[in-house]
Structure formats: structure tokens, C-alpha cells
Coordinates of N, CA and C in Angstrom, one line a residue:
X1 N 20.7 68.4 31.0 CA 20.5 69.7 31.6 C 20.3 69.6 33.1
X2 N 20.5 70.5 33.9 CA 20.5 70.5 35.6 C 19.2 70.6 35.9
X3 N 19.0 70.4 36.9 CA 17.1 70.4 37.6 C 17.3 72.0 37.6
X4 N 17.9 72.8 37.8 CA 17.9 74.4 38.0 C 17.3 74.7 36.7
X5 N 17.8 74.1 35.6 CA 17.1 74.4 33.7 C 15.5 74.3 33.5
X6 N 15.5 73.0 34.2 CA 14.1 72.3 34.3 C 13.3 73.4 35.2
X7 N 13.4 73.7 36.4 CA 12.8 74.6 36.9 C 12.4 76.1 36.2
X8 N 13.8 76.5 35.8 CA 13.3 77.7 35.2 C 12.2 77.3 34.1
X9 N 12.6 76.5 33.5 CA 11.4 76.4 32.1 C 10.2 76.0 32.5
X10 N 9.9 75.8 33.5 CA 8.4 75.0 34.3 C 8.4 76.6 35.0
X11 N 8.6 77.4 35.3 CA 8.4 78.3 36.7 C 7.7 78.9 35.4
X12 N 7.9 79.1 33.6 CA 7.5 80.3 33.1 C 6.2 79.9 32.6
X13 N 6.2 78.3 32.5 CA 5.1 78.0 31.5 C 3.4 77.8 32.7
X14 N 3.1 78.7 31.8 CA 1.7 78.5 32.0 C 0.4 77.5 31.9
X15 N 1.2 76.7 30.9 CA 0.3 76.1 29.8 C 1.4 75.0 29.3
X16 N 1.3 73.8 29.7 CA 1.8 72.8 29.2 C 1.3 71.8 28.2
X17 N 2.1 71.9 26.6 CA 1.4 71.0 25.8 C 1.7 69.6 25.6
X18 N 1.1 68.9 25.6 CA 2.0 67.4 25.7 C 1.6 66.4 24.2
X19 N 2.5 66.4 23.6 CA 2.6 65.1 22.6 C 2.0 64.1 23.2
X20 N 1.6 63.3 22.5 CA 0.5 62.3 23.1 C 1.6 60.6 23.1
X21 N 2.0 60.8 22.1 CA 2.3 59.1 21.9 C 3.6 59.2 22.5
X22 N 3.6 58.9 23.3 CA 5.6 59.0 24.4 C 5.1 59.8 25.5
X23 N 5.3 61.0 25.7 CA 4.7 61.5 27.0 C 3.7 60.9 27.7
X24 N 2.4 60.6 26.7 CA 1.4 60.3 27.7 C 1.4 58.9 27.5
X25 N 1.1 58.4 26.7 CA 1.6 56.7 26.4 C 2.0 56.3 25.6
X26 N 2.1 54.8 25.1 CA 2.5 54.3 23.7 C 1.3 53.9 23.2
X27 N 0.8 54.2 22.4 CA -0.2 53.9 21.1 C -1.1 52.6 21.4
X28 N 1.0 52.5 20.6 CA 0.6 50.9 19.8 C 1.2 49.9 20.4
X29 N 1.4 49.9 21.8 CA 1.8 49.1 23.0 C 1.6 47.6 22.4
X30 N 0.0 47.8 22.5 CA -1.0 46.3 22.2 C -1.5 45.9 20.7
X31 N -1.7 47.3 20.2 CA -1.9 46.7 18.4 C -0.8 47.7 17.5
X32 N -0.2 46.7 17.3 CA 1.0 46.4 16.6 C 1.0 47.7 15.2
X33 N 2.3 48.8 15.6 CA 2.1 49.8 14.4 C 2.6 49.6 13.2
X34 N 3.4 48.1 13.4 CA 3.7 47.2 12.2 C 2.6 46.9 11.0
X35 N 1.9 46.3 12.0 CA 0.6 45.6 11.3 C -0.1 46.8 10.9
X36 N -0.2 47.9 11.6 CA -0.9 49.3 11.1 C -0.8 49.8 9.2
X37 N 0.9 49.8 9.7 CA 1.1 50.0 8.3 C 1.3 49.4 6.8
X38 N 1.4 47.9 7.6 CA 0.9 46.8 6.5 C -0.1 46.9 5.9
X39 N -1.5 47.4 6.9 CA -2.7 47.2 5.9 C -3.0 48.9 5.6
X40 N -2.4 49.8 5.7 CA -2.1 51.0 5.3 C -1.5 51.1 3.7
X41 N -0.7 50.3 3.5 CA 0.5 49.8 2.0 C -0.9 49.0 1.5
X42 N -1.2 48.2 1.7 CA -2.6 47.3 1.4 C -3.7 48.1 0.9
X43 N -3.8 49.2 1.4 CA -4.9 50.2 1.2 C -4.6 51.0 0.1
X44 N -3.0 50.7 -0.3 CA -2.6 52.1 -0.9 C -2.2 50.8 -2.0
X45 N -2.0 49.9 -2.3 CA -1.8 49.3 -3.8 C -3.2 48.9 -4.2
X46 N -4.4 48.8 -3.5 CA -5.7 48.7 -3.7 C -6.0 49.8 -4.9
X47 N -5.5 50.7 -4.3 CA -6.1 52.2 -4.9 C -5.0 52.2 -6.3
X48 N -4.2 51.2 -6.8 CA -3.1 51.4 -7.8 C -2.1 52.5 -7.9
X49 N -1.5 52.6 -6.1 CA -0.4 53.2 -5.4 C 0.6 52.3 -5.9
X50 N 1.7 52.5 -6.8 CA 3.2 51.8 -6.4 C 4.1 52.4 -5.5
X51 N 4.3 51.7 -4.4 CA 5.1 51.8 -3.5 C 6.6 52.0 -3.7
X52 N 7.3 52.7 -3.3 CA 9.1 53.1 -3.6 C 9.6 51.6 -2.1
X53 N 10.6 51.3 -2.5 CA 11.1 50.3 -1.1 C 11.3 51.0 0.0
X54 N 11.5 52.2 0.3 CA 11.2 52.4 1.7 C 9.9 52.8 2.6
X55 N 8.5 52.6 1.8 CA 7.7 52.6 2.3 C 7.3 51.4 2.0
X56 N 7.8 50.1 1.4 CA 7.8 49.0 1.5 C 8.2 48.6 3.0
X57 N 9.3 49.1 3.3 CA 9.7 48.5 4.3 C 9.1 49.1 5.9
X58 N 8.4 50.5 5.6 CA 8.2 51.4 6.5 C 7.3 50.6 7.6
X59 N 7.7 51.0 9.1 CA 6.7 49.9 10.4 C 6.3 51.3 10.7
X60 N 6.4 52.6 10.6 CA 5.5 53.5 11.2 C 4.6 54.2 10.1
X61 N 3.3 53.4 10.6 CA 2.9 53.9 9.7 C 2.2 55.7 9.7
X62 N 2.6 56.3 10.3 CA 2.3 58.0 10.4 C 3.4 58.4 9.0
X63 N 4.4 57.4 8.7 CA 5.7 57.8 7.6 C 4.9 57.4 6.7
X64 N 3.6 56.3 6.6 CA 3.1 55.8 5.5 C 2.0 56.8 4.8
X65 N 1.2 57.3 5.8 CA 0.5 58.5 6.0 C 1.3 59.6 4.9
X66 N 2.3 60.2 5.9 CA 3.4 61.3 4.9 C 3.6 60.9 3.6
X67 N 3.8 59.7 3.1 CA 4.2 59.1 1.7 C 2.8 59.4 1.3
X68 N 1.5 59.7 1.2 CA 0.4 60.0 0.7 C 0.5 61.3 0.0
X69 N 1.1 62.3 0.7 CA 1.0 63.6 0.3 C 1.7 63.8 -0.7
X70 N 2.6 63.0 -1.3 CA 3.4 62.9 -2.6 C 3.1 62.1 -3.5
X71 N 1.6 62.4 -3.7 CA 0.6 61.0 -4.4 C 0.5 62.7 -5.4
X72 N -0.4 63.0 -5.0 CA -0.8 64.3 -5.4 C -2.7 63.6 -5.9
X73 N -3.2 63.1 -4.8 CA -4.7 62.2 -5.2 C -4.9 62.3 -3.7
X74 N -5.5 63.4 -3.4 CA -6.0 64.4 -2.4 C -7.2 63.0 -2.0
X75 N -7.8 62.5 -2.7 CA -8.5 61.5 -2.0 C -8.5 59.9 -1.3
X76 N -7.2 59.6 -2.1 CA -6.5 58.4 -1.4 C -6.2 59.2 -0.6
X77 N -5.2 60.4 0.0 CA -4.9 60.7 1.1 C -5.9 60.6 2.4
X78 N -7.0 60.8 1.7 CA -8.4 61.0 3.1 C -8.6 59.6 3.1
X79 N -8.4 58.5 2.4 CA -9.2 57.4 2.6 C -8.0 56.9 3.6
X80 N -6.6 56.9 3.3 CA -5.7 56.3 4.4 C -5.7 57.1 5.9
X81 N -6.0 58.4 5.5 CA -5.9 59.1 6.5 C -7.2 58.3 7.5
X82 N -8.2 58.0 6.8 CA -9.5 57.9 8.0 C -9.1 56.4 8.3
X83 N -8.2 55.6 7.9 CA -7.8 54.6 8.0 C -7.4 54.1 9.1
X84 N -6.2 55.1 9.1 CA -5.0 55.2 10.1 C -6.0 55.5 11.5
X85 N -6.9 56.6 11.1 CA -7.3 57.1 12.6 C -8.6 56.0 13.0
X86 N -9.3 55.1 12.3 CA -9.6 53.9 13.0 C -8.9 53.3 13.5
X87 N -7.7 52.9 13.0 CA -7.0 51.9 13.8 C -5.9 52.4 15.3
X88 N -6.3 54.0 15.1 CA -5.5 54.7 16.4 C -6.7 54.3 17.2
X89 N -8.1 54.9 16.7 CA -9.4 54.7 18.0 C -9.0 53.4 18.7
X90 N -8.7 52.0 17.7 CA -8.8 50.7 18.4 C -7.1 51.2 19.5
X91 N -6.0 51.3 19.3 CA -4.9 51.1 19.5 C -4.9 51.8 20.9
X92 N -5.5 53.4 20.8 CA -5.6 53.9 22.4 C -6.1 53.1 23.0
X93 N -7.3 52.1 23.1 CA -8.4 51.6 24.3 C -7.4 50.5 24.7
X94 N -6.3 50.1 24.1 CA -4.9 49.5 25.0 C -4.2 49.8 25.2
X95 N -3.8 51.4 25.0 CA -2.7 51.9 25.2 C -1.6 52.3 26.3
X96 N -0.9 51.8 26.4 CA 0.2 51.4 27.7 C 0.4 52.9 28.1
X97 N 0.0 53.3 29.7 CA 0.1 54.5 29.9 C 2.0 54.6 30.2
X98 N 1.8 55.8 30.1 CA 3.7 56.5 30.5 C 3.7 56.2 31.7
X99 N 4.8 55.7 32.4 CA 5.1 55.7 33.7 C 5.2 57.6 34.4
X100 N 4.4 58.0 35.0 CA 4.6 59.4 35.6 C 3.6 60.2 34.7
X101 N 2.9 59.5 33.4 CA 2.4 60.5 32.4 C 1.4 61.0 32.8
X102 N 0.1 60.3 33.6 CA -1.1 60.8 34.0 C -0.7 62.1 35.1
X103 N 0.2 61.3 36.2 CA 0.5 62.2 36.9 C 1.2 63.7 36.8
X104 N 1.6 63.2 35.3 CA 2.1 65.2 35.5 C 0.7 65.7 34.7
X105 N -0.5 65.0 34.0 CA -1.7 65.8 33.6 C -1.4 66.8 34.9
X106 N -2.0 65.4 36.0 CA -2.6 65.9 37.1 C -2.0 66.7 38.2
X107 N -1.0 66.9 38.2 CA -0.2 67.5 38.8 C 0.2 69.4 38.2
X108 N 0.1 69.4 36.9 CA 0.5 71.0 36.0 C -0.8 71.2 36.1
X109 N -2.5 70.7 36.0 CA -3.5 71.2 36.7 C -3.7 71.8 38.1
X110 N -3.5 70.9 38.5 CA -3.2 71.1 40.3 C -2.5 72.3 40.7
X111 N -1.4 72.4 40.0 CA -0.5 73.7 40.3 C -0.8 74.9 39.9
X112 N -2.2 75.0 38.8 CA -2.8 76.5 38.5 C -2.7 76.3 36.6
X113 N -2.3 75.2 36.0 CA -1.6 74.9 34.5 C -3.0 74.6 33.5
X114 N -2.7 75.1 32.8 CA -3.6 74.6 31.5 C -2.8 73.5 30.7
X115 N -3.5 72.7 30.1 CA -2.7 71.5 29.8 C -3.8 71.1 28.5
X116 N -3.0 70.8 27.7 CA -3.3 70.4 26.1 C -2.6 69.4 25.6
X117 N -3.1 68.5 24.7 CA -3.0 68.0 23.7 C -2.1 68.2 22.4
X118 N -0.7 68.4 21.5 CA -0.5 68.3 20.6 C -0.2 67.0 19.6
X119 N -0.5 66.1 19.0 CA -0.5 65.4 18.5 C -0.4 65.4 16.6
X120 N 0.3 63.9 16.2 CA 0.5 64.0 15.1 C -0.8 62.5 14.7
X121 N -1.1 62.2 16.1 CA -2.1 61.1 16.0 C -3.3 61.6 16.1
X122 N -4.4 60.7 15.4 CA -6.0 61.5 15.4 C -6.2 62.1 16.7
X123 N -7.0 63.2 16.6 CA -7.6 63.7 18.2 C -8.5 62.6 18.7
X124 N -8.9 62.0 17.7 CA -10.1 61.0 18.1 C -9.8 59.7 19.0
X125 N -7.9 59.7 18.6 CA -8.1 58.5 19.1 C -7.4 58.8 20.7
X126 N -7.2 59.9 20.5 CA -6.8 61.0 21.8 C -7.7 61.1 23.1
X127 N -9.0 61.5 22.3 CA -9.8 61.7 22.9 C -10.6 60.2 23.8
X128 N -9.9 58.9 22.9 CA -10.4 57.9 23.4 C -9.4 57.2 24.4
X129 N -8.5 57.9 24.8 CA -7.6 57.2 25.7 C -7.7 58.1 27.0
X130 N -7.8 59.6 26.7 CA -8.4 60.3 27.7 C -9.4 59.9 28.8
X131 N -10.3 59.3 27.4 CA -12.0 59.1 28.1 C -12.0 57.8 29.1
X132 N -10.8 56.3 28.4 CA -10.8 55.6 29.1 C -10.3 55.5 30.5
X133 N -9.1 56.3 30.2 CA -8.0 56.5 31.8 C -8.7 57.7 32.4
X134 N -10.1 58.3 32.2 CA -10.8 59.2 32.8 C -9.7 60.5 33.2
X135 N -9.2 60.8 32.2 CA -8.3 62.1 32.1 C -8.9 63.4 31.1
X136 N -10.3 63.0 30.9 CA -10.9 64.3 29.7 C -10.8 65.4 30.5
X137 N -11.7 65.5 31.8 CA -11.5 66.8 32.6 C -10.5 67.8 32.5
X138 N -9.3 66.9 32.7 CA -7.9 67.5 32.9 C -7.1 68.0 31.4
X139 N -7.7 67.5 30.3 CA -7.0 67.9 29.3 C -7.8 69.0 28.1
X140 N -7.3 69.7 27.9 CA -8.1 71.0 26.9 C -7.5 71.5 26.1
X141 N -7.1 71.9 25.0 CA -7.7 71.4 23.6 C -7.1 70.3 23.4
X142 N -7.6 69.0 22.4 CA -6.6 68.2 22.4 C -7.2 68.0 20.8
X143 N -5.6 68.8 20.3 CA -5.3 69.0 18.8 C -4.6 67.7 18.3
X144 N -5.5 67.0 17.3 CA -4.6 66.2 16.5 C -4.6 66.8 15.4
X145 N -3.8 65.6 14.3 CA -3.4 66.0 13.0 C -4.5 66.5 12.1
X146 N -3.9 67.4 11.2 CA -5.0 67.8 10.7 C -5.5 66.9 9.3
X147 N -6.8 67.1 9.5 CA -7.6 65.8 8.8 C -7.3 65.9 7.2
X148 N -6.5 64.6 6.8 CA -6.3 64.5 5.4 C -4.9 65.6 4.7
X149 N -4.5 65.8 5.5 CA -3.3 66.7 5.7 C -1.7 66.9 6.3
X150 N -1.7 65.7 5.5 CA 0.0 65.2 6.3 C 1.1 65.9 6.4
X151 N 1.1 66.5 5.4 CA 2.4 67.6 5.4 C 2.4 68.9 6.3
X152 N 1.0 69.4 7.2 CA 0.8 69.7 8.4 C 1.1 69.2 9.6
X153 N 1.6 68.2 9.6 CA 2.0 67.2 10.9 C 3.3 68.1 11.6
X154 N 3.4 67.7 12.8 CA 4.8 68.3 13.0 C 5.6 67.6 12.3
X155 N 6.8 68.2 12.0 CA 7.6 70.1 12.8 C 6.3 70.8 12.1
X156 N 5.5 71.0 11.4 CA 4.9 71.9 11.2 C 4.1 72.3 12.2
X157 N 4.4 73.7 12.7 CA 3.8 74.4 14.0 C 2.2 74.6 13.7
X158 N 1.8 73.6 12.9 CA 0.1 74.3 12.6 C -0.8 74.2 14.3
X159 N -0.7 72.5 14.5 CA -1.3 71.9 15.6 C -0.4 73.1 17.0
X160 N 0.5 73.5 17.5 CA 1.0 73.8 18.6 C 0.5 75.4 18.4
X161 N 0.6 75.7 17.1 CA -0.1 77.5 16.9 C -1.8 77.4 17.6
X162 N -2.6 76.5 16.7 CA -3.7 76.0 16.9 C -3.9 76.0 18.6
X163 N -3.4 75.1 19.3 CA -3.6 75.4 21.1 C -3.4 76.4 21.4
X164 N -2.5 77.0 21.1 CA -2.5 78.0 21.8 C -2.9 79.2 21.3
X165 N -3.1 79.5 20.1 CA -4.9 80.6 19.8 C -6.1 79.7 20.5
X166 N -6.2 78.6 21.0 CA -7.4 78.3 21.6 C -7.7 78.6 22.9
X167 N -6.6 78.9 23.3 CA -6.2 79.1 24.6 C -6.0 80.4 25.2
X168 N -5.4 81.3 23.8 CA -5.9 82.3 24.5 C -4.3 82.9 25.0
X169 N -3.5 82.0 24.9 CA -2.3 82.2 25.5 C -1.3 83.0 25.0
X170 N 0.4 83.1 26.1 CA 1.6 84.0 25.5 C 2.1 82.7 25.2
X171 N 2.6 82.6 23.6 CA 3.9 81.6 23.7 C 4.9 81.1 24.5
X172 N 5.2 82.1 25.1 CA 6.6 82.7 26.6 C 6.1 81.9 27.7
X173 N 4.5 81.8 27.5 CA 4.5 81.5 28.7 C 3.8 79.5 28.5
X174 N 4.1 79.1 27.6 CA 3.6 77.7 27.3 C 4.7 76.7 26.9
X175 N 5.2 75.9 27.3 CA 6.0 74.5 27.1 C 5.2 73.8 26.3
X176 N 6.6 72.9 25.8 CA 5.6 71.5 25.0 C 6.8 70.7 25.5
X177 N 6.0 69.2 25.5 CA 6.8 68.2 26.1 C 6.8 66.9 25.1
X178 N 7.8 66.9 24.4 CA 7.9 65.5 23.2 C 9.1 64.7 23.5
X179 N 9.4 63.7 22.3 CA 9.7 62.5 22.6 C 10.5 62.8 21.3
X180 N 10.0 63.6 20.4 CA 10.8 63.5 19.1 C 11.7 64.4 18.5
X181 N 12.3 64.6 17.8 CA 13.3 65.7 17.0 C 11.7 67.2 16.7
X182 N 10.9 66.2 16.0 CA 10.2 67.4 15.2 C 8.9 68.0 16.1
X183 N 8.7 67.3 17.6 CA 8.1 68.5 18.5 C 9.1 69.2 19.1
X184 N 10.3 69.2 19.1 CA 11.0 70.2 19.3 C 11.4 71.1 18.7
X185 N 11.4 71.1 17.1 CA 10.9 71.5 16.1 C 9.7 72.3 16.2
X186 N 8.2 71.4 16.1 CA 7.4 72.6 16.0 C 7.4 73.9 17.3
X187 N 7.8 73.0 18.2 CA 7.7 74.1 19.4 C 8.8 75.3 19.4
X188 N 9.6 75.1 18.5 CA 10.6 76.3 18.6 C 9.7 77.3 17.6
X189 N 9.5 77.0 16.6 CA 8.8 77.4 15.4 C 7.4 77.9 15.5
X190 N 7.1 77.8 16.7 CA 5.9 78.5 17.1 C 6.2 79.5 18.4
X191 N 7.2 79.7 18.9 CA 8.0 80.4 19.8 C 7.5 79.7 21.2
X192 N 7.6 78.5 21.4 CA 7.5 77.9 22.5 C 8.7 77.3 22.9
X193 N 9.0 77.2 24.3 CA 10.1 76.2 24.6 C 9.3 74.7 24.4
X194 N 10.8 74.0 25.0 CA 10.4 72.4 24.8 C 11.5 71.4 25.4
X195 N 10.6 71.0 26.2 CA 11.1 69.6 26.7 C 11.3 68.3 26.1
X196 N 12.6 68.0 26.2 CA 12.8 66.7 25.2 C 12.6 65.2 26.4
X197 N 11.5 64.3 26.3 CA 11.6 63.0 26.8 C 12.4 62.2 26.4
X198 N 13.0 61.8 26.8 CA 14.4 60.4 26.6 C 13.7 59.3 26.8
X199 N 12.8 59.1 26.5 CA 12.6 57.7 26.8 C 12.9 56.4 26.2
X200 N 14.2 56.4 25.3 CA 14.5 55.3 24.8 C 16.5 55.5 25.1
X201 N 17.7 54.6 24.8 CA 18.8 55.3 24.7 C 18.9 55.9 23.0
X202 N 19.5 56.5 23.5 CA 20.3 57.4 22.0 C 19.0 58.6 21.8
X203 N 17.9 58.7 22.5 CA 17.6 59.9 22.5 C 17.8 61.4 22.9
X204 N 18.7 61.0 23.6 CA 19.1 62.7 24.4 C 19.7 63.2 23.9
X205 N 20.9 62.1 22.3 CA 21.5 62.8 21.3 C 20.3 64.1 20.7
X206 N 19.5 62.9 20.1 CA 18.6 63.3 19.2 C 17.8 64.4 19.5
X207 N 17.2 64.8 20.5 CA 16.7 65.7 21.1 C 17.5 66.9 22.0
X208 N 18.9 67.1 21.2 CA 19.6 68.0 21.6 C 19.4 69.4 22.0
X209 N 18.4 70.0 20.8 CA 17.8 71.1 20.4 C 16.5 71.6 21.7
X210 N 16.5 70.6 22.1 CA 15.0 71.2 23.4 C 15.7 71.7 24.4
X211 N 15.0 72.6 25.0 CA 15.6 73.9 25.7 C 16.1 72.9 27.2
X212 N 15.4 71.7 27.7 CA 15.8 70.4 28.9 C 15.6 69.3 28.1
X213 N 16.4 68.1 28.2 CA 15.8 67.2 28.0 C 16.1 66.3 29.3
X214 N 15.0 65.1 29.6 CA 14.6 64.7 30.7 C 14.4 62.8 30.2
X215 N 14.7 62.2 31.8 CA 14.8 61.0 31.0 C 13.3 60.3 32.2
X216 N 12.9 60.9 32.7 CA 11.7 60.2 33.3 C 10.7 61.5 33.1
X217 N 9.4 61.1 33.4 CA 8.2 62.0 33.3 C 7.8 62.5 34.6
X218 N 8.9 61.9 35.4 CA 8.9 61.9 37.1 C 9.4 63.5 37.2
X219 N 11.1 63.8 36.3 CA 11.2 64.7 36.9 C 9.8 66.2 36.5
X220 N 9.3 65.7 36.2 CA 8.1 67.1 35.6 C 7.4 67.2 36.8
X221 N 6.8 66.2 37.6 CA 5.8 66.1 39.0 C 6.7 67.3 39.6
X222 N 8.3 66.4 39.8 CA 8.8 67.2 40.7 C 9.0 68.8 40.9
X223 N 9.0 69.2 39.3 CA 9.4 70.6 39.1 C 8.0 71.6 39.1
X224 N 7.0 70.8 38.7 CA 6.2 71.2 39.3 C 5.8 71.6 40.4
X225 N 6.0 70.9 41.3 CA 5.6 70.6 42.6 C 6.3 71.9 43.4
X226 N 7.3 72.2 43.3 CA 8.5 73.2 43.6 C 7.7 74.9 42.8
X227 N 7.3 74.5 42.0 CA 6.5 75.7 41.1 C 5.0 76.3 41.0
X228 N 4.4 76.1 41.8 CA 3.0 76.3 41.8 C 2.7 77.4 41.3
X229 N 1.7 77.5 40.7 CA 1.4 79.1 40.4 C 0.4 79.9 41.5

């Protein structure tokens, strides 16, 4: 898309929501989301789960999480669930920030912006990477998944509806900014636009559907910057 695209969709949004794991950093930079969902599979043949082979083979474990909800045993789902979000708590306090990520917090504040949180990761462990890179100030609501409830995750617009009834806000007037197929997904499906991050190759296929897609977090400073409210 042209910096002209990028602008318009920054000039309307009021309220910018940011996916957490890509935009703002990577998670599991320093503990390994392999090993996450090793002992996630571990948790779940404990419980006399048999595993199908592709959650044998599965390294994300948020996909291991989703494979819970087709248990139909509502309480292994909460036991993996509180699992996963211990080991997000440990995983933020090393979490590799985005190159440009803090700076566009700080920058869509600075410009007059309200700035949130949507995540498919615990708020908890959100809230602990916030707290360490001292970015709590700057971020408001910060919605994670909903607890014990996987099939709420995005694309499902629950979490991106959720900010923005908290907020108070016009859809029209709020962006989300992801990394994946299904926050461009929830964000259409909640009548938000959406910015697609490139941050790997072969994503800007993938992220076709976002109204810009962008391959630094730089260009967002910039369009801001040009946009103040």
C-alpha cells in the first residue's frame, strides 16, 4: 500500500489497538514456545488427553490451547489454560521488544491517541511486560484472551469488541495493528480497520486483507507524526 493509504487510515483512527506478540514484541524471544507446548501436550496426556499428530507435532502452543476446546472437559481447558498463562508471565520479563514498537505506544499517545491492548496472550502476561519496559501509563485496556475460553480467541471479535465498549469509542474511528491473518480478521468483524505488520517474508501475502500492510513499525511513528490530533 502507498504512505498516502497509511495516512488516511491513521488521520481517522482515534484509538489504536495493538496485538501484543509482533507489534509490540516477541513473547517467546528467550523461553522457547516450543518447550511451552511440550509441557502443555505433557499436561494434557497427564489428564488421559490422546493427542491427534498434529498437536503432536504442534510448536505453538496458543494452537495447543485451541486443541483443548474440542476436549469438551471445560476443566482441563482451565487447567492448560492457567498453564500457558504462567509460562507467558515468565516469557514477557524477556521479551524481545519490536524494533519501533514502544515508540509508536509513545508516539499515538503523544499525538492526542488512546492506545490498547488486544491480545490472544494472557493480559497478565501483558501486563508484565508493560510493567517491565515501564509502558503501563501509556497503555489502556489491555484485553487478553478470554480465561479458559479458546474458541474466543481471535478472529473472534470478542477481545477487539471488548476495548472498544471500554473505551467508549466509534469503531470508524479505531485501528488495530497485527502481524496475523486472524487480527485482520477480528478487526474487520468488529468494524475496525487494520493494519497488517510484515514482519517476517511471505507475510504481506498473508495479510492481504488489511486495509495497509506495513513492513516496519517505523512507518506508524511516521504517519503519525504527520497526523496529530
Amino acid at each position: 500500500m502507498s504512505p498516502t493509504n497509511l495516512t488516511e487510515v491513521i488521520g481517522r483512527a482515534r484509538v489504536v489497538l495493538l496485538d501484543f506478540d509482533g507489534p509490540v514484541c516477541r513473547v517467546f524471544a528467550q523461553h522457547s514456545a516450543s518447550t511451552v507446548a511440550h509441557e502443555l501436550r505433557r499436561l494434557l496426556v497427564d489428564q488421559a488427553v490422546t493427542l491427534p499428530p498434529d498437536i503432536l507435532a504442534e510448536r505453538d502452543p496458543l494452537a495447543v490451547l485451541r486443541f483443548t476446546a474440542t476436549l469438551g472437559r471445560p476443566a482441563v481447558v482451565r487447567l492448560v489454560d492457567e498453564a500457558l498463562s504462567r509460562e507467558e508471565v515468565t516469557a514477557a520479563r524477556t521479551a524481545e521488544p519490536t524494533p519501533y514498537g514502544r515508540e509508536v505506544i509513545v508516539a499515538a499517545q503523544q499525538t492526542g491517541r488512546r492506545v490498547a491492548v488486544v491480545s490472544n496472550n494472557s493480559a497478565a502476561s501483558v501486563h508484565t511486560y508493560l510493567n517491565v519496559r515501564r509502558l503501563t501509563s501509556y497503555v489502556h485496556p489491555v484485553i487478553g484472551r478470554p480465561t479458559a475460553d479458546p474458541q474466543r480467541m481471535k478472529p473472534d471479535p470478542a477481545s477487539v469488541l471488548e476495548a472498544i465498549r471500554e473505551l467508549r469509542a466509534d469503531p470508524a474511528g479505531c485501528v488495530l495493528v497485527g502481524d496475523s491473518p486472524s487480527d485482520i480478521e477480528a478487526a474487520h468483524a468488529a468494524g475496525v480497520a487494520a493494519i497488517g505488520y510484515a514482519n517476517k517474508p511471505g507475510k504481506r501475502e498473508r495479510l492481504a486483507a488489511a486495509d495497509v500492510v506495513i513492513d516496519s513499525m517505523a512507518d506508524l511513528v511516521t504517519a503519525f507524526a504527520v497526523n496529530e490530533l
